Short mmCIF file of C-alpha atoms in Angstrom, two decimals:
data_model
loop_
_atom_site.label_atom_id
_atom_site.label_comp_id
_atom_site.label_asym_id
_atom_site.label_seq_id
_atom_site.Cartn_x
_atom_site.Cartn_y
_atom_site.Cartn_z
CA MET G 999 17.41 2.02 -15.58
CA ARG G 1000 14.42 -0.28 -15.87
CA ARG G 1001 11.62 2.26 -15.95
CA PHE G 1002 8.19 0.85 -16.46
CA LYS G 1003 4.98 1.95 -18.04
CA LEU G 1004 1.87 0.08 -16.94
CA THR G 1005 -0.60 -0.32 -19.76
CA SER G 1006 -2.13 -3.72 -19.26
CA ALA G 1007 -4.29 -3.34 -16.15
CA PRO G 1008 -7.49 -1.27 -16.39
CA LEU G 1009 -8.61 0.87 -13.48
CA THR G 1010 -10.63 -1.34 -11.20
CA THR G 1011 -12.30 -0.37 -7.97
CA THR G 1012 -14.04 -2.97 -5.84
CA SER G 1013 -16.05 -2.15 -2.78
CA ALA G 1014 -17.18 -4.20 0.19
CA PRO G 1015 -20.17 -3.37 2.39
CA LEU G 1016 -17.93 -1.97 5.17
CA ALA G 1017 -19.03 1.50 6.23
CA LYS G 1018 -16.81 4.26 4.95
CA THR G 1019 -14.41 5.82 7.41
CA SER G 1020 -12.33 7.82 4.99
CA ALA G 1021 -12.32 11.59 5.19
CA PRO G 1022 -13.84 13.66 2.39
CA LEU G 1023 -11.50 14.98 -0.24
CA THR G 1024 -10.15 18.37 0.69
CA LYS G 1025 -9.52 20.81 -2.09
CA THR G 1026 -6.16 22.48 -1.57
CA SER G 1027 -5.41 24.09 -4.89
CA ALA G 1028 -5.92 27.84 -5.05
CA PRO G 1029 -8.70 29.14 -7.31
CA LEU G 1030 -7.68 30.59 -10.63
CA THR G 1031 -7.08 34.33 -10.34
CA THR G 1032 -7.45 36.60 -13.33
CA THR G 1033 -5.29 39.72 -13.20
CA SER G 1034 -5.44 40.87 -16.79
CA ALA G 1035 -7.12 44.16 -17.57
CA PRO G 1036 -10.70 44.01 -18.84
CA LEU G 1037 -11.11 43.68 -22.56
CA ALA G 1038 -11.68 46.98 -24.32
CA LYS G 1039 -15.28 47.65 -25.31
CA THR G 1040 -14.24 48.05 -28.92
CA ALA G 1041 -12.85 44.49 -29.21
CA ALA G 1042 -14.53 42.28 -31.77
CA PRO G 1043 -16.83 39.45 -30.57
CA LEU G 1044 -14.32 36.93 -31.95
CA THR G 1045 -11.60 38.31 -29.67
CA THR G 1046 -13.92 38.07 -26.66
CA ALA G 1047 -14.69 34.43 -27.48
CA PHE G 1048 -10.96 33.67 -27.86
CA VAL G 1049 -10.14 35.15 -24.44
CA ALA G 1050 -12.93 33.13 -22.87
CA LEU G 1051 -11.58 29.96 -24.47
CA VAL G 1052 -8.02 30.61 -23.25
CA THR G 1053 -9.30 31.34 -19.73
CA ALA G 1054 -11.25 28.08 -19.68
CA LEU G 1055 -8.21 26.11 -20.87
CA LEU G 1056 -6.01 27.67 -18.19
CA ALA G 1057 -8.55 26.76 -15.53
CA LEU G 1058 -8.63 23.18 -16.78
CA ALA G 1059 -4.83 22.99 -16.77
CA THR G 1060 -4.78 24.25 -13.17
CA LEU G 1061 -7.18 21.54 -12.07
CA LEU G 1062 -5.26 18.78 -13.86
CA ALA G 1063 -1.76 19.83 -12.76
CA PRO G 1064 -0.11 17.69 -10.03
CA SER G 1065 0.00 19.35 -6.63
CA ALA G 1066 3.33 20.75 -5.50
CA SER G 1067 2.35 20.47 -1.86
CA ALA G 1068 5.05 19.54 0.64
CA ASP G 1069 2.65 16.91 1.95
CA ASP G 1070 3.03 14.76 -1.16
CA GLY G 1071 4.27 11.35 0.02
CA TRP G 1072 5.05 9.74 -3.33
CA GLU G 1073 6.58 10.43 -6.70
CA TRP G 1074 4.68 11.40 -9.83
CA GLU G 1075 5.46 7.95 -11.32
CA ASP G 1076 3.33 6.41 -8.57
CA ARG G 1077 0.40 8.70 -9.38
CA VAL G 1078 0.52 7.51 -12.98
CA ALA G 1079 0.98 3.87 -11.97
CA ASP G 1080 -1.88 4.07 -9.50
CA ALA G 1081 -4.22 4.97 -12.36
CA ASP G 1082 -3.59 1.46 -13.70
CA ALA G 1083 -3.62 -0.33 -10.34
CA VAL G 1084 -6.41 -2.45 -8.89
CA SER G 1085 -7.91 -0.62 -5.93
CA PHE G 1086 -10.02 -2.11 -3.14
CA ARG G 1087 -12.22 -0.48 -0.51
CA GLY G 1088 -13.55 -2.74 2.21
CA ALA G 1089 -12.78 -5.26 4.93
CA ALA G 1090 -9.86 -7.69 4.75
CA PHE G 1091 -8.28 -10.26 7.03
CA ASP G 1092 -4.78 -11.70 7.17
CA THR G 1093 -3.66 -14.89 8.84
CA CYS G 1094 -0.29 -16.59 9.24
CA ASN G 1095 -1.02 -19.68 7.14
CA THR G 1096 -2.79 -19.35 3.80
CA PRO G 1097 -6.25 -20.92 4.35
CA PRO G 1098 -7.42 -23.87 2.25
CA LEU G 1099 -9.78 -23.22 -0.64
CA ASP G 1100 -12.85 -24.64 1.09
CA THR G 1101 -12.34 -22.19 3.96
CA MET G 1102 -11.94 -19.32 1.52
CA ARG G 1103 -15.15 -20.39 -0.21
CA ALA G 1104 -17.08 -20.57 3.06
CA TRP G 1105 -15.77 -17.21 4.26
CA ARG G 1106 -16.59 -15.58 0.95
CA LYS G 1107 -20.23 -16.60 1.40
CA SER G 1108 -20.61 -15.95 5.15
CA SER G 1109 -18.06 -13.37 6.36
CA PRO G 1110 -17.96 -9.57 5.95
CA TYR G 1111 -14.48 -9.83 4.41
CA ARG G 1112 -13.70 -9.40 0.72
CA GLY G 1113 -9.91 -9.04 0.93
CA VAL G 1114 -7.24 -11.43 2.19
CA GLY G 1115 -3.65 -10.73 3.20
CA VAL G 1116 -1.21 -13.42 2.04
CA TYR G 1117 2.32 -13.86 3.44
CA PHE G 1118 3.72 -14.86 0.08
CA ALA G 1119 7.51 -14.61 0.58
CA GLY G 1120 10.41 -13.40 2.72
CA ARG G 1121 12.90 -14.93 5.13
CA GLY G 1122 11.23 -13.30 8.14
CA ARG G 1123 7.84 -15.02 7.84
CA HIS G 1124 6.54 -16.63 11.04
CA CYS G 1125 4.88 -19.30 8.86
CA PRO G 1126 7.45 -19.98 6.13
CA VAL G 1127 5.84 -23.18 4.84
CA GLN G 1128 2.66 -22.22 2.97
CA LYS G 1129 1.34 -25.57 1.75
CA ASN G 1130 -1.83 -24.08 0.25
CA LEU G 1131 -0.22 -21.13 -1.51
CA ASN G 1132 0.48 -21.50 -5.23
CA GLU G 1133 -0.57 -19.90 -8.50
CA SER G 1134 -3.69 -22.06 -8.68
CA TRP G 1135 -4.80 -20.95 -5.19
CA VAL G 1136 -4.32 -17.28 -6.07
CA GLY G 1137 -6.30 -17.65 -9.28
CA GLN G 1138 -9.14 -19.59 -7.66
CA VAL G 1139 -9.65 -17.20 -4.73
CA HIS G 1140 -9.58 -14.30 -7.16
CA ASP G 1141 -12.29 -16.03 -9.21
CA MET G 1142 -14.35 -16.36 -6.01
CA GLY G 1143 -14.27 -12.59 -5.69
CA TRP G 1144 -11.44 -12.12 -3.19
CA GLN G 1145 -8.94 -9.27 -3.45
CA VAL G 1146 -5.40 -10.37 -2.53
CA LEU G 1147 -3.01 -8.25 -0.43
CA PRO G 1148 0.53 -9.68 -0.90
CA ILE G 1149 2.77 -9.35 2.18
CA PHE G 1150 6.56 -9.79 2.01
CA VAL G 1151 8.23 -10.37 5.39
CA GLY G 1152 11.92 -9.89 4.74
CA SER G 1153 14.81 -8.74 6.90
CA GLN G 1154 13.89 -6.80 10.03
CA ALA G 1155 15.22 -3.75 11.83
CA PRO G 1156 18.44 -4.28 13.84
CA CYS G 1157 16.49 -2.94 16.84
CA VAL G 1158 13.35 -5.05 16.28
CA TYR G 1159 11.45 -5.86 19.46
CA ALA G 1160 10.16 -9.37 18.67
CA GLU G 1161 12.57 -12.09 19.76
CA ASN G 1162 11.66 -14.37 16.86
CA LYS G 1163 12.63 -11.65 14.35
CA LYS G 1164 16.09 -10.92 15.75
CA LYS G 1165 17.61 -13.76 13.74
CA VAL G 1166 16.71 -12.01 10.46
CA LYS G 1167 18.08 -8.53 11.02
CA ILE G 1168 19.11 -6.13 8.24
CA GLY G 1169 22.90 -6.32 7.79
CA ASN G 1170 25.60 -3.69 7.30
CA GLN G 1171 24.70 -3.08 3.62
CA PRO G 1172 21.02 -2.15 3.93
CA ALA G 1173 20.59 -0.62 0.47
CA LYS G 1174 22.12 -3.61 -1.30
CA GLN G 1175 20.07 -5.97 0.85
CA GLY G 1176 16.90 -3.99 0.16
CA ARG G 1177 17.42 -4.23 -3.61
CA SER G 1178 18.11 -7.96 -3.43
CA GLU G 1179 15.00 -8.69 -1.36
CA ALA G 1180 12.88 -6.51 -3.66
CA GLU G 1181 13.95 -8.65 -6.61
CA GLN G 1182 12.99 -11.75 -4.65
CA ALA G 1183 9.59 -10.27 -3.81
CA VAL G 1184 8.83 -9.46 -7.44
CA GLN G 1185 9.99 -12.88 -8.66
CA GLU G 1186 7.83 -14.70 -6.12
CA ALA G 1187 4.82 -12.50 -6.84
CA ALA G 1188 5.13 -13.11 -10.58
CA HIS G 1189 5.50 -16.85 -9.95
CA LEU G 1190 2.14 -16.77 -8.11
CA GLY G 1191 0.40 -15.01 -10.99
CA MET G 1192 0.49 -11.47 -9.60
CA ARG G 1193 1.13 -9.24 -12.57
CA GLU G 1194 2.91 -5.91 -13.01
CA GLY G 1195 0.93 -3.17 -11.33
CA SER G 1196 0.34 -5.28 -8.22
CA ALA G 1197 0.96 -3.73 -4.82
CA LEU G 1198 3.52 -5.64 -2.72
CA TYR G 1199 3.61 -4.79 1.00
CA LEU G 1200 6.94 -4.94 2.85
CA ASP G 1201 6.36 -6.03 6.47
CA LEU G 1202 8.66 -4.55 9.14
CA GLU G 1203 7.60 -5.46 12.64
CA ALA G 1204 7.75 -2.96 15.51
CA TYR G 1205 11.19 -1.63 16.39
CA ASN G 1206 12.85 1.14 18.42
CA ALA G 1207 12.59 4.07 16.02
CA ASN G 1208 14.26 6.32 18.62
CA ASN G 1209 17.51 4.46 18.01
CA ALA G 1210 19.03 6.82 15.40
CA ALA G 1211 21.52 4.35 13.89
CA CYS G 1212 18.87 1.66 13.63
CA ALA G 1213 16.36 4.07 12.09
CA ARG G 1214 18.89 5.12 9.42
CA THR G 1215 19.52 1.48 8.52
CA VAL G 1216 15.80 0.81 8.26
CA LEU G 1217 15.17 3.82 6.02
CA ASP G 1218 18.07 2.91 3.71
CA PHE G 1219 16.72 -0.63 3.40
CA VAL G 1220 13.11 0.42 2.83
CA ARG G 1221 13.93 3.10 0.26
CA ALA G 1222 16.13 0.70 -1.73
CA TRP G 1223 13.38 -1.95 -1.61
CA ASN G 1224 10.80 0.58 -2.80
CA ARG G 1225 13.03 1.85 -5.60
CA GLU G 1226 13.72 -1.64 -6.96
CA VAL G 1227 10.09 -2.74 -6.75
CA ARG G 1228 9.11 0.35 -8.76
CA GLU G 1229 11.84 -0.31 -11.31
CA LEU G 1230 10.44 -3.81 -11.83
CA GLY G 1231 6.92 -2.57 -12.49
CA TYR G 1232 5.17 -3.16 -9.16
CA LEU G 1233 3.86 -0.80 -6.47
CA PRO G 1234 5.77 -0.82 -3.15
CA GLY G 1235 3.64 -0.82 -0.02
CA PHE G 1236 4.79 -0.74 3.59
CA TYR G 1237 3.39 -2.40 6.73
CA SER G 1238 4.52 -1.60 10.27
CA SER G 1239 3.43 -0.46 13.70
CA ALA G 1240 1.96 3.03 13.70
CA GLU G 1241 4.34 4.04 16.48
CA SER G 1242 7.58 2.84 14.85
CA GLY G 1243 7.93 2.20 11.13
CA VAL G 1244 4.89 4.17 10.02
CA ARG G 1245 5.79 7.20 12.11
CA GLN G 1246 9.35 7.11 10.72
CA ILE G 1247 8.11 6.92 7.12
CA GLU G 1248 5.77 9.85 7.77
CA GLN G 1249 8.70 11.87 9.13
CA ALA G 1250 10.69 11.01 6.00
CA ARG G 1251 7.79 12.19 3.84
CA VAL G 1252 7.59 15.51 5.68
CA ALA G 1253 11.37 15.88 5.27
CA GLY G 1254 11.00 15.50 1.50
CA LYS G 1255 12.71 12.11 1.14
CA SER G 1256 12.28 10.24 -2.14
CA ASP G 1257 11.62 6.53 -2.75
CA LEU G 1258 8.92 6.24 -0.13
CA PRO G 1259 6.10 3.66 -0.17
CA ALA G 1260 3.19 4.06 -2.55
CA ALA G 1261 0.79 2.76 0.13
CA ILE G 1262 0.84 2.53 3.93
CA TRP G 1263 -0.51 -0.33 6.05
CA PHE G 1264 -0.40 0.66 9.72
CA ALA G 1265 -1.07 -1.47 12.78
CA ARG G 1266 -2.86 0.10 15.73
CA TRP G 1267 -4.92 -2.45 17.61
CA ARG G 1268 -7.87 -2.03 19.98
CA SER G 1269 -8.92 1.19 18.32
CA GLY G 1270 -11.60 0.30 15.77
CA PRO G 1271 -11.23 1.16 12.08
CA ALA G 1272 -9.75 4.66 11.70
CA LEU G 1273 -8.14 4.94 8.27
CA TYR G 1274 -7.89 8.71 8.15
CA GLN G 1275 -7.80 9.50 11.86
CA GLU G 1276 -4.36 7.99 12.56
CA ALA G 1277 -2.24 10.36 14.67
CA ALA G 1278 1.05 9.13 13.18
CA LEU G 1279 0.02 10.21 9.66
CA HIS G 1280 -1.01 13.54 8.19
CA ARG G 1281 -4.69 13.34 7.31
CA ASP G 1282 -4.06 14.19 3.64
CA ALA G 1283 -1.10 11.88 3.10
CA TRP G 1284 -1.55 8.56 1.30
CA GLN G 1285 -5.16 9.22 0.36
CA HIS G 1286 -6.76 6.02 -1.02
CA ARG G 1287 -3.45 4.29 -0.25
CA ARG G 1288 -4.05 3.22 3.34
CA ILE G 1289 -4.81 0.06 5.27
CA HIS G 1290 -5.52 0.03 9.00
CA GLN G 1291 -4.93 -3.21 10.90
CA TYR G 1292 -7.13 -2.43 13.88
CA ALA G 1293 -7.36 -5.82 15.65
CA GLY G 1294 -5.16 -8.89 15.90
CA ASN G 1295 -5.32 -12.56 16.82
CA SER G 1296 -9.11 -12.60 16.65
CA ALA G 1297 -10.78 -16.03 16.46
CA GLU G 1298 -13.68 -16.01 14.01
CA THR G 1299 -15.92 -18.68 12.54
CA HIS G 1300 -17.79 -18.21 9.27
CA GLY G 1301 -19.57 -20.91 7.32
CA GLY G 1302 -18.40 -23.47 9.87
CA LYS G 1303 -14.71 -22.65 9.27
CA ARG G 1304 -12.61 -21.18 12.09
CA LEU G 1305 -9.56 -18.97 11.63
CA VAL G 1306 -7.47 -16.73 13.88
CA VAL G 1307 -7.06 -13.48 11.95
CA ASP G 1308 -6.02 -9.86 12.02
CA ARG G 1309 -8.74 -7.42 10.95
CA ASN G 1310 -8.10 -4.65 8.43
CA ASP G 1311 -9.93 -1.71 6.91
CA VAL G 1312 -8.67 -1.17 3.36
CA ASP G 1313 -8.62 1.74 0.93
CA ALA G 1314 -5.57 0.84 -1.13
CA PRO G 1315 -4.14 -0.98 -4.16
CA VAL G 1316 -4.06 -4.78 -4.16
CA ALA G 1317 -2.67 -7.54 -6.40
CA TYR G 1318 -3.46 -7.51 -10.12
CA ILE G 1319 -4.33 -11.09 -11.05
CA GLY G 1320 -5.36 -12.38 -14.44
#
């Protein structure tokens, strides 16, 4: 068992000017209830002070204890790991081909974006040849002030809708395949300078989640991928359509399944940013671990440089670089 303990990355939160859409924190823990009988009037002042101290300590322990709510969508290890992760709140774009450095520089100065999604590995990528992507590129864009969202496009659901993804379907050993592709994802991320504690997002394109056999295969694959990524010291994220993969993962969370993603990236286009208003997810699930891809294939020009991008609202962990 290759359990990890992240100690190297400090808590970092970076914010972009994008208006907040996240819902306020809702307190769910019950208030501390005192049932003990009142202290006798003859008790010494020292005893009274001791009782007050114990009561205060119990109240503090109640506040610090992890919630046992059935709505928890991740394991306690992820809560600890997330304390050491790099978190980003703001606007991000992703595009099929990694942009050249001069474009990244121009967009950093002129666009509203501060995060960039990078299709760094996986046999299912639509743009498998990334001529600009290497460790130097990752380091330089990070030095410019960009936050990097690593996307791994591996094997796809047997019932995937997209014709160009049907050649890379998950096989008849989904758990084994999930573990193998997780190892590849971590190796490629490390090669690009993304350190332990980085979030890596598994991309599964839209599929027929009503196909029970297909859905079981997908869940076996995803859970094995998540488990292995965790074992190797990284945070597993998950990208999919809100109406297929994301809805299935939410159902698994409600059912109490283990080895689920640490962060959710859901696609629902033509809706505007709505991080915590997504119908496929419980409002309280994956708090500060969400990305909403709310528009796709949008042509934009900033600083004289044109790209066709998907638009994202981010409140989630990103790559740890440095």
